[in-house]
Amino acid sequence: MNYRVTLAYDGTEYHGFQWQAGLVTIQSALGDALQKLAGEPVIIHAAGRTDAGVHAEGQVVSFRLNKQWDERRLRNALNGNLPHDIRALTAEVAPDDFHARFHAQAKIYRYQIYVNQVMNPLWMRYAWHFPYELDAERLRADAAALLGRHDFSAFTVSSSAVKSHVRTLTDFRLETEGALWRLWFSGNGFLRYQVRTMVGALVDVNRGRLPINSLSEILARRDRQLTGTAAPAHGLTLAKVEY
Amino acid sequence: MNYRVTLAYDGTEYHGFQWQAGLVTIQSALGDALQKLAGEPVIIHAAGRTDAGVHAEGQVVSFRLNKQWDERRLRNALNGNLPHDIRALTAEVAPDDFHARFHAQAKIYRYQIYVNQVMNPLWMRYAWHFPYELDAERLRADAAALLGRHDFSAFTVSSSAVKSHVRTLTDFRLETEGALWRLWFSGNGFLRYQVRTMVGALVDVNRGRLPINSLSEILARRDRQLTGTAAPAHGLTLAKVEY
């Protein structure tokens, strides 16, 4: 049977999603839990391979198990075998051809910035501390230039193995609640480090720190040298995957 | 000079506010930082002695320093010497007779409950996981019985050293945002474990688990045996102190 599981995790203690020899990753922890249930290694596909330190509230994985499981029982058995910072929110039987990565239609990422001179320690694990002022209206206007279908080469690693850097950013929203700023990015797919590089560029351009004053021009030039430093991993959460 | 400092801290790693021999507490960490600045031990008064594991976003402390400090410089020097999970939000010169504890007029506590079968790991440190359903309207109605001036003996430890258990709860609010429930308690003062015992009783009576079905009757009987288990420390935050 093919199963689809929605995961939430605190990525602080993990070396990212993907399996890596000798390192504790989300995939290795989930693989260990599934192996206990299945009695054999289980191949796991994930919608998004989140990087080290990145969190998730709606990661989706798929895998096959020989035994048939009741959905609720599978979820509870997984949670009984997973560490507390990884939780299976739902487990469902999936169509036989369902593949968490290939069938993902859209992803929503949330990036949190705590904009205040002094950090609030209760947000230390989940928001980037930015100790200078930012202009919310300017940030919204700058982000609008990123909406739509573009070649995002300036916003990913140059060594990226994927053939095309064209992606569609379908929605951007900035919500502020006091010092806590939440930036929501929706798209059909994201390149490696894309969200964090976009956040870094939005903040840098807001402070007048980039050589170029417009994100449209950075997009057009396709030059990673223009975008500055990516925002840190711990502010980022994979919020939702749509199929 | 007398100083007043507002503190925020993540209480997870601390044995409460108050100094205890051989244990790491908020007071010992703050005392260490102040001693570095002052070159001698500094006596610290706090508005509320939060228990082990309890957090703060608006704890207030007062202390005297022989040297005169610029407010901003004192705040930054404290943050340079404090661990990252304790932050001085503001530092101000205070009137000579200001005492953080004796002059506090009101306190606001926030208690967070995550009401869902499966816990969200991103709230694990700051919200109590309650895996059963709760009735928000009933909770608001039950809490209304606690408002006003009462003898809260049923809601504190029986060994409590204070003479009077009479306190005034001036406001209660429940805010829900999906599975995250925030309970706000305002009052002129709170007994030891009072907020956590009130939360535990509100949840227990909501589930029909208490021998008595009304919080007014529990208040009237003044019997700690009637209130069940206090809600866990990690859901509680001292949000604000008013003077």
Coordinates of N, CA, C and O in Angstrom, one line a residue, chain A residues 63-208:
Chain A
F63 N 5.4 6.8 1.0 CA 6.2 5.6 1.1 C 5.2 4.4 0.9 O 4.0 4.5 1.2
R64 N 5.8 3.3 0.6 CA 5.0 2.0 0.5 C 5.3 1.1 1.7 O 6.4 1.0 2.2
L65 N 4.2 0.5 2.2 CA 4.4 -0.5 3.2 C 3.7 -1.8 2.7 O 2.6 -1.7 2.1
N66 N 4.3 -3.0 3.0 CA 3.6 -4.2 2.6 C 2.4 -4.5 3.3 O 1.4 -4.9 2.8
K67 N 2.4 -4.2 4.6 CA 1.2 -4.5 5.5 C 0.2 -3.4 5.3 O 0.6 -2.2 5.0
Q68 N -1.1 -3.7 5.4 CA -2.1 -2.7 5.4 C -2.3 -2.1 6.8 O -2.5 -2.8 7.7
W69 N -2.3 -0.8 6.9 CA -2.4 -0.1 8.1 C -3.7 0.8 8.2 O -4.0 1.4 7.2
D70 N -4.4 0.7 9.3 CA -5.4 1.7 9.6 C -4.7 3.1 9.7 O -3.7 3.2 10.3
E71 N -5.4 4.1 9.1 CA -4.7 5.4 9.0 C -4.3 6.0 10.3 O -3.2 6.5 10.6
R72 N -5.3 6.0 11.2 CA -5.1 6.6 12.6 C -4.0 5.8 13.3 O -3.2 6.3 14.0
R73 N -4.1 4.4 13.2 CA -3.1 3.6 13.9 C -1.7 3.8 13.3 O -0.8 3.8 14.1
L74 N -1.6 4.0 12.0 CA -0.3 4.3 11.4 C 0.3 5.6 12.0 O 1.4 5.7 12.4
R75 N -0.6 6.6 12.0 CA -0.1 7.9 12.5 C 0.4 7.8 14.0 O 1.4 8.3 14.3
N76 N -0.4 7.1 14.8 CA -0.1 7.0 16.2 C 1.2 6.1 16.4 O 2.0 6.4 17.2
A77 N 1.3 5.1 15.6 CA 2.5 4.2 15.7 C 3.7 5.0 15.3 O 4.8 4.9 15.9
L78 N 3.6 5.8 14.2 CA 4.8 6.7 13.8 C 5.1 7.6 15.0 O 6.3 7.7 15.4
N79 N 4.1 8.3 15.5 CA 4.4 9.2 16.6 C 5.0 8.5 17.9 O 5.8 9.1 18.6
G80 N 4.6 7.3 18.1 CA 5.2 6.5 19.2 C 6.7 6.2 19.0 O 7.4 6.0 19.9
N81 N 7.1 6.2 17.7 CA 8.5 5.8 17.4 C 9.4 7.0 16.9 O 10.6 6.9 16.8
L82 N 8.7 8.2 16.7 CA 9.5 9.4 16.3 C 9.9 10.2 17.5 O 9.2 10.2 18.5
P83 N 11.0 10.9 17.4 CA 11.4 11.9 18.5 C 10.3 13.0 18.6 O 9.6 13.2 17.6
H84 N 10.2 13.6 19.7 CA 9.1 14.6 19.9 C 9.1 15.8 19.0 O 8.1 16.5 18.9
D85 N 10.3 16.1 18.5 CA 10.4 17.3 17.6 C 10.0 16.9 16.2 O 10.1 17.8 15.3
I86 N 9.6 15.7 15.9 CA 9.0 15.3 14.6 C 7.7 14.7 14.9 O 7.6 13.7 15.7
R87 N 6.6 15.2 14.2 CA 5.3 14.6 14.5 C 4.6 14.3 13.1 O 4.7 15.1 12.2
A88 N 4.0 13.2 13.1 CA 3.1 12.8 12.0 C 1.7 13.4 12.3 O 1.1 13.0 13.3
L89 N 1.3 14.4 11.5 CA 0.0 15.1 11.8 C -1.2 14.2 11.2 O -2.2 14.1 11.9
T90 N -1.0 13.7 10.0 CA -2.0 12.8 9.4 C -1.3 11.7 8.7 O -0.1 11.9 8.2
A91 N -1.9 10.6 8.6 CA -1.5 9.5 7.7 C -2.7 9.0 6.9 O -3.7 8.8 7.5
E92 N -2.5 8.9 5.6 CA -3.6 8.4 4.8 C -3.1 7.4 3.7 O -2.0 7.5 3.3
V93 N -4.0 6.5 3.4 CA -3.8 5.7 2.2 C -3.8 6.6 1.0 O -4.7 7.4 0.8
A94 N -2.8 6.4 0.1 CA -2.7 7.3 -1.1 C -2.9 6.4 -2.4 O -2.7 5.2 -2.3
P95 N -3.3 7.0 -3.5 CA -3.4 6.3 -4.7 C -2.1 5.6 -5.0 O -1.0 6.1 -4.6
D96 N -2.1 4.5 -5.7 CA -0.9 3.7 -5.9 C 0.2 4.5 -6.6 O 1.4 4.3 -6.3
D97 N -0.1 5.5 -7.4 CA 0.9 6.2 -8.2 C 1.3 7.5 -7.5 O 2.1 8.3 -8.0
F98 N 0.8 7.8 -6.3 CA 1.0 9.1 -5.6 C 2.5 9.2 -5.2 O 3.1 8.2 -4.6
H99 N 3.1 10.3 -5.5 CA 4.5 10.5 -5.2 C 4.6 11.9 -4.6 O 4.3 12.9 -5.3
A100 N 5.1 12.0 -3.4 CA 5.0 13.3 -2.6 C 5.8 14.4 -3.4 O 5.4 15.6 -3.3
R101 N 6.8 14.1 -4.0 CA 7.6 15.1 -4.7 C 7.1 15.4 -6.1 O 6.9 16.6 -6.4
F102 N 6.9 14.4 -6.9 CA 6.6 14.7 -8.3 C 5.2 15.2 -8.5 O 4.9 15.9 -9.4
H103 N 4.3 14.9 -7.5 CA 2.9 15.3 -7.7 C 2.6 16.6 -7.0 O 1.5 17.1 -7.1
A104 N 3.6 17.2 -6.3 CA 3.3 18.5 -5.6 C 3.0 19.6 -6.6 O 3.8 19.7 -7.6
Q105 N 1.9 20.3 -6.4 CA 1.5 21.4 -7.3 C 2.0 22.7 -6.8 O 2.3 23.6 -7.6
A106 N 2.0 22.9 -5.5 CA 2.4 24.2 -5.0 C 2.9 24.0 -3.6 O 2.6 23.1 -2.9
K107 N 3.8 25.0 -3.2 CA 4.3 25.0 -1.8 C 4.2 26.4 -1.2 O 4.3 27.4 -1.9
I108 N 3.9 26.4 0.1 CA 3.9 27.7 0.8 C 4.9 27.6 1.9 O 5.0 26.7 2.7
Y109 N 5.8 28.6 1.9 CA 6.8 28.8 2.9 C 6.5 30.0 3.7 O 6.1 31.0 3.2
R110 N 6.9 30.0 5.0 CA 6.7 31.1 5.9 C 8.1 31.5 6.4 O 8.8 30.6 6.9
Y111 N 8.5 32.8 6.3 CA 9.8 33.2 6.8 C 9.5 34.2 7.9 O 8.8 35.2 7.7
Q112 N 10.0 34.0 9.2 CA 9.7 34.9 10.3 C 11.0 35.7 10.6 O 12.1 35.2 10.8
I113 N 10.7 37.0 10.7 CA 11.8 38.0 11.1 C 11.3 38.7 12.4 O 10.2 39.1 12.5
Y114 N 12.2 38.8 13.4 CA 11.9 39.6 14.6 C 12.6 40.9 14.5 O 13.8 41.0 14.6
V115 N 11.8 42.0 14.2 CA 12.4 43.3 13.9 C 12.4 44.1 15.1 O 11.4 44.8 15.4
N116 N 13.5 44.1 15.9 CA 13.6 44.9 17.1 C 15.0 44.9 17.5 O 15.8 44.0 17.3
Q117 N 15.4 46.0 18.2 CA 16.8 46.1 18.7 C 17.2 44.8 19.5 O 18.3 44.3 19.4
V118 N 16.3 44.4 20.4 CA 16.6 43.3 21.3 C 15.7 42.1 20.9 O 14.6 42.3 20.6
M119 N 16.3 40.9 20.8 CA 15.6 39.7 20.4 C 14.7 39.3 21.6 O 15.0 39.5 22.8
N120 N 13.5 38.8 21.2 CA 12.6 38.1 22.2 C 13.1 36.7 22.2 O 13.0 36.0 21.3
P121 N 13.5 36.2 23.4 CA 14.1 34.8 23.5 C 13.1 33.8 23.1 O 13.4 32.7 22.7
L122 N 11.8 34.1 23.3 CA 10.7 33.1 23.0 C 10.6 32.9 21.4 O 9.9 32.0 21.0
W123 N 11.2 33.8 20.6 CA 11.2 33.6 19.2 C 12.6 33.2 18.6 O 12.7 33.1 17.4
M124 N 13.5 33.0 19.5 CA 14.9 32.8 19.1 C 15.1 31.6 18.2 O 15.9 31.6 17.3
R125 N 14.3 30.6 18.4 CA 14.5 29.3 17.6 C 13.8 29.5 16.2 O 14.1 28.7 15.3
Y126 N 12.8 30.4 16.1 CA 11.9 30.3 14.9 C 11.9 31.6 14.1 O 11.1 31.8 13.2
A127 N 12.6 32.6 14.5 CA 12.6 33.9 13.8 C 14.0 34.4 13.7 O 14.8 34.3 14.7
W128 N 14.4 35.1 12.6 CA 15.6 35.7 12.4 C 15.6 37.1 13.1 O 14.6 37.8 12.9
H129 N 16.6 37.3 14.0 CA 16.6 38.6 14.7 C 17.2 39.7 13.8 O 18.4 39.6 13.4
F130 N 16.4 40.7 13.4 CA 16.9 41.8 12.6 C 16.8 43.1 13.5 O 15.7 43.6 13.8
P131 N 18.0 43.6 13.9 CA 18.0 44.7 14.9 C 17.8 46.1 14.4 O 18.0 47.0 15.2
Y132 N 17.6 46.2 13.1 CA 17.4 47.6 12.5 C 16.0 47.8 12.0 O 15.2 46.8 11.9
E133 N 15.6 49.0 11.7 CA 14.3 49.2 11.2 C 14.1 48.7 9.8 O 15.1 48.8 9.0
L134 N 12.9 48.3 9.5 CA 12.6 47.9 8.1 C 11.3 48.7 7.7 O 10.4 48.9 8.6
D135 N 11.1 48.9 6.4 CA 9.9 49.6 5.9 C 9.0 48.6 5.3 O 9.3 48.0 4.3
A136 N 7.9 48.3 6.0 CA 7.0 47.3 5.6 C 6.4 47.5 4.2 O 6.3 46.6 3.3
E137 N 6.0 48.8 3.9 CA 5.4 49.1 2.6 C 6.4 48.9 1.5 O 6.1 48.4 0.4
R138 N 7.6 49.3 1.7 CA 8.7 49.2 0.7 C 8.9 47.7 0.5 O 9.1 47.2 -0.6
L139 N 8.9 46.9 1.6 CA 9.2 45.4 1.5 C 8.1 44.8 0.6 O 8.4 44.0 -0.3
R140 N 6.8 45.2 0.8 CA 5.7 44.7 0.0 C 5.9 45.1 -1.5 O 5.7 44.2 -2.4
A141 N 6.3 46.3 -1.7 CA 6.5 46.8 -3.1 C 7.6 46.0 -3.8 O 7.5 45.6 -4.9
D142 N 8.7 45.9 -3.1 CA 9.9 45.2 -3.6 C 9.5 43.7 -4.0 O 9.9 43.2 -5.0
A143 N 8.8 43.1 -3.0 CA 8.4 41.7 -3.2 C 7.5 41.5 -4.4 O 7.6 40.5 -5.1
A144 N 6.7 42.5 -4.7 CA 5.8 42.4 -5.9 C 6.5 42.2 -7.2 O 6.0 41.5 -8.1
A145 N 7.8 42.7 -7.2 CA 8.6 42.5 -8.4 C 9.0 41.1 -8.7 O 9.3 40.6 -9.8
L146 N 8.9 40.3 -7.6 CA 9.3 38.9 -7.7 C 8.1 38.0 -8.1 O 8.3 36.8 -8.5
L147 N 6.9 38.5 -8.0 CA 5.7 37.7 -8.4 C 5.7 37.3 -9.8 O 6.1 38.1 -10.7
G148 N 5.2 36.1 -10.1 CA 5.1 35.7 -11.5 C 6.2 34.7 -11.9 O 6.9 34.2 -11.0
R149 N 6.3 34.5 -13.2 CA 7.2 33.5 -13.7 C 8.5 34.2 -14.1 O 8.5 35.1 -14.9
H150 N 9.6 33.7 -13.5 CA 10.9 34.3 -13.7 C 12.0 33.3 -13.7 O 11.8 32.2 -13.1
D151 N 13.1 33.6 -14.2 CA 14.4 32.9 -14.0 C 15.0 33.4 -12.7 O 15.4 34.5 -12.7
F152 N 15.0 32.5 -11.7 CA 15.4 32.9 -10.4 C 16.9 32.6 -10.2 O 17.3 32.4 -9.0
S153 N 17.7 32.6 -11.2 CA 19.1 32.3 -11.1 C 19.9 33.1 -10.0 O 20.8 32.7 -9.4
A154 N 19.5 34.4 -9.9 CA 20.1 35.3 -8.9 C 19.8 34.9 -7.5 O 20.3 35.4 -6.5
F155 N 18.8 34.0 -7.3 CA 18.3 33.6 -6.0 C 18.5 32.2 -5.6 O 17.8 31.6 -4.8
T156 N 19.5 31.5 -6.2 CA 19.8 30.2 -5.8 C 21.3 30.0 -5.9 O 22.1 30.9 -6.2
V157 N 21.8 28.8 -5.4 CA 23.2 28.5 -5.5 C 23.7 28.3 -6.9 O 23.0 27.7 -7.7
S158 N 24.8 28.8 -7.3 CA 25.3 28.7 -8.6 C 25.6 27.3 -9.0 O 25.5 26.9 -10.2
S159 N 25.9 26.5 -8.0 CA 26.2 25.1 -8.3 C 25.0 24.2 -8.4 O 25.1 23.0 -8.6
S160 N 23.8 24.9 -8.4 CA 22.6 24.1 -8.4 C 22.5 23.1 -9.6 O 22.8 23.5 -10.7
A161 N 22.1 21.9 -9.3 CA 22.1 20.9 -10.3 C 20.9 20.9 -11.2 O 21.0 20.3 -12.3
V162 N 19.9 21.6 -10.8 CA 18.7 21.5 -11.7 C 18.9 22.3 -13.0 O 19.6 23.2 -13.1
K163 N 18.2 21.8 -14.0 CA 18.4 22.4 -15.4 C 17.9 23.8 -15.5 O 18.5 24.7 -16.0
S164 N 16.6 23.9 -15.1 CA 16.0 25.2 -15.3 C 15.8 26.0 -14.0 O 15.5 25.4 -12.9
H165 N 16.1 27.3 -14.0 CA 15.9 28.1 -12.8 C 14.6 28.9 -12.9 O 14.4 29.9 -12.2
V166 N 13.8 28.5 -13.8 CA 12.5 29.2 -14.0 C 11.5 28.7 -13.0 O 11.2 27.4 -13.0
R167 N 10.9 29.5 -12.2 CA 9.9 29.2 -11.3 C 8.8 30.2 -11.3 O 9.0 31.4 -11.7
T168 N 7.6 29.9 -10.7 CA 6.6 30.9 -10.6 C 6.2 31.2 -9.2 O 5.9 30.2 -8.4
L169 N 6.4 32.4 -8.8 CA 6.0 32.8 -7.4 C 4.6 33.3 -7.6 O 4.3 34.4 -8.2
T170 N 3.6 32.6 -7.0 CA 2.2 33.0 -7.2 C 1.7 33.9 -6.2 O 0.7 34.6 -6.5
D171 N 2.3 34.0 -5.0 CA 1.7 34.9 -4.0 C 2.8 35.3 -3.0 O 3.7 34.5 -2.7
F172 N 2.7 36.5 -2.5 CA 3.5 37.0 -1.4 C 2.7 37.8 -0.5 O 1.9 38.6 -0.9
R173 N 2.8 37.5 0.8 CA 2.1 38.3 1.8 C 3.1 38.6 3.0 O 3.9 37.8 3.4
L174 N 3.0 39.8 3.5 CA 3.7 40.2 4.7 C 2.7 40.5 5.8 O 1.8 41.3 5.6
E175 N 2.7 39.8 6.9 CA 1.9 40.1 8.0 C 2.8 40.5 9.2 O 3.8 39.9 9.4
T176 N 2.5 41.6 9.8 CA 3.2 42.0 11.0 C 2.4 42.0 12.2 O 1.2 42.4 12.2
E177 N 3.0 41.5 13.3 CA 2.2 41.4 14.6 C 3.3 42.0 15.6 O 4.1 41.2 16.2
G178 N 3.2 43.3 15.9 CA 4.3 43.8 16.7 C 5.6 43.7 16.0 O 5.7 44.0 14.7
A179 N 6.6 43.2 16.7 CA 8.0 43.1 16.1 C 8.1 41.8 15.2 O 9.1 41.7 14.5
L180 N 7.1 40.9 15.3 CA 7.2 39.7 14.5 C 6.6 39.8 13.1 O 5.4 40.1 13.0
W181 N 7.5 39.7 12.1 CA 7.1 39.8 10.8 C 7.0 38.4 10.1 O 8.0 37.7 10.3
R182 N 5.9 38.1 9.5 CA 5.8 36.9 8.8 C 5.7 37.1 7.3 O 4.8 37.8 6.8
L183 N 6.6 36.5 6.5 CA 6.6 36.7 5.1 C 6.2 35.3 4.5 O 6.8 34.3 4.8
W184 N 5.1 35.3 3.7 CA 4.6 34.1 3.1 C 4.8 34.1 1.7 O 4.5 35.0 0.9
F185 N 5.4 33.0 1.2 CA 5.8 32.8 -0.2 C 5.1 31.6 -0.8 O 5.2 30.5 -0.2
S186 N 4.3 31.7 -1.8 CA 3.6 30.6 -2.5 C 4.1 30.5 -3.9 O 4.2 31.5 -4.6
G187 N 4.4 29.2 -4.3 CA 4.8 29.0 -5.7 C 4.7 27.6 -6.1 O 4.4 26.7 -5.3
N188 N 4.9 27.4 -7.4 CA 4.8 26.0 -7.9 C 6.0 25.2 -7.5 O 6.0 24.0 -7.6
G189 N 7.1 25.9 -7.1 CA 8.3 25.2 -6.7 C 9.3 26.2 -6.4 O 9.2 27.3 -6.8
F190 N 10.3 25.8 -5.6 CA 11.4 26.8 -5.2 C 12.7 26.1 -5.4 O 12.9 24.9 -5.1
L191 N 13.7 26.9 -5.8 CA 15.1 26.5 -6.0 C 15.7 26.4 -4.6 O 15.2 26.9 -3.6
R192 N 16.9 25.7 -4.6 CA 17.6 25.6 -3.3 C 18.0 27.0 -2.8 O 18.5 27.8 -3.6
Y193 N 17.7 27.3 -1.6 CA 18.0 28.6 -0.9 C 17.2 29.7 -1.5 O 17.5 30.9 -1.1
Q194 N 16.2 29.5 -2.3 CA 15.5 30.6 -3.0 C 14.8 31.5 -2.0 O 14.9 32.7 -2.1
V195 N 14.0 30.9 -1.1 CA 13.3 31.7 -0.2 C 14.2 32.5 0.7 O 14.0 33.7 0.8
R196 N 15.2 31.9 1.2 CA 16.1 32.6 2.1 C 16.9 33.7 1.4 O 17.3 34.7 2.0
T197 N 17.3 33.4 0.1 CA 18.0 34.4 -0.7 C 17.0 35.6 -1.0 O 17.4 36.8 -1.0
M198 N 15.8 35.3 -1.3 CA 14.8 36.4 -1.6 C 14.6 37.2 -0.3 O 14.6 38.5 -0.4
V199 N 14.5 36.6 0.9 CA 14.4 37.3 2.1 C 15.6 38.2 2.4 O 15.5 39.4 2.7
G200 N 16.8 37.6 2.2 CA 18.0 38.4 2.4 C 18.1 39.6 1.5 O 18.4 40.7 1.9
A201 N 17.7 39.4 0.2 CA 17.7 40.5 -0.7 C 16.6 41.6 -0.4 O 16.9 42.8 -0.5
L202 N 15.4 41.1 0.0 CA 14.4 42.1 0.4 C 14.8 42.9 1.6 O 14.6 44.1 1.6
V203 N 15.5 42.3 2.5 CA 16.0 43.1 3.7 C 17.1 44.0 3.3 O 17.2 45.2 3.7
D204 N 18.1 43.5 2.5 CA 19.2 44.3 2.1 C 18.8 45.5 1.3 O 19.3 46.6 1.4
V205 N 17.9 45.3 0.3 CA 17.4 46.4 -0.5 C 16.6 47.4 0.3 O 16.7 48.6 0.1
N206 N 15.9 46.9 1.3 CA 15.2 47.8 2.2 C 16.1 48.7 3.0 O 15.8 49.8 3.3
R207 N 17.3 48.2 3.3 CA 18.3 49.0 4.0 C 19.3 49.7 3.1 O 20.2 50.3 3.6
G208 N 19.0 49.6 1.8 CA 19.9 50.3 0.8 C 21.3 49.7 0.8 O 22.3 50.4 0.5

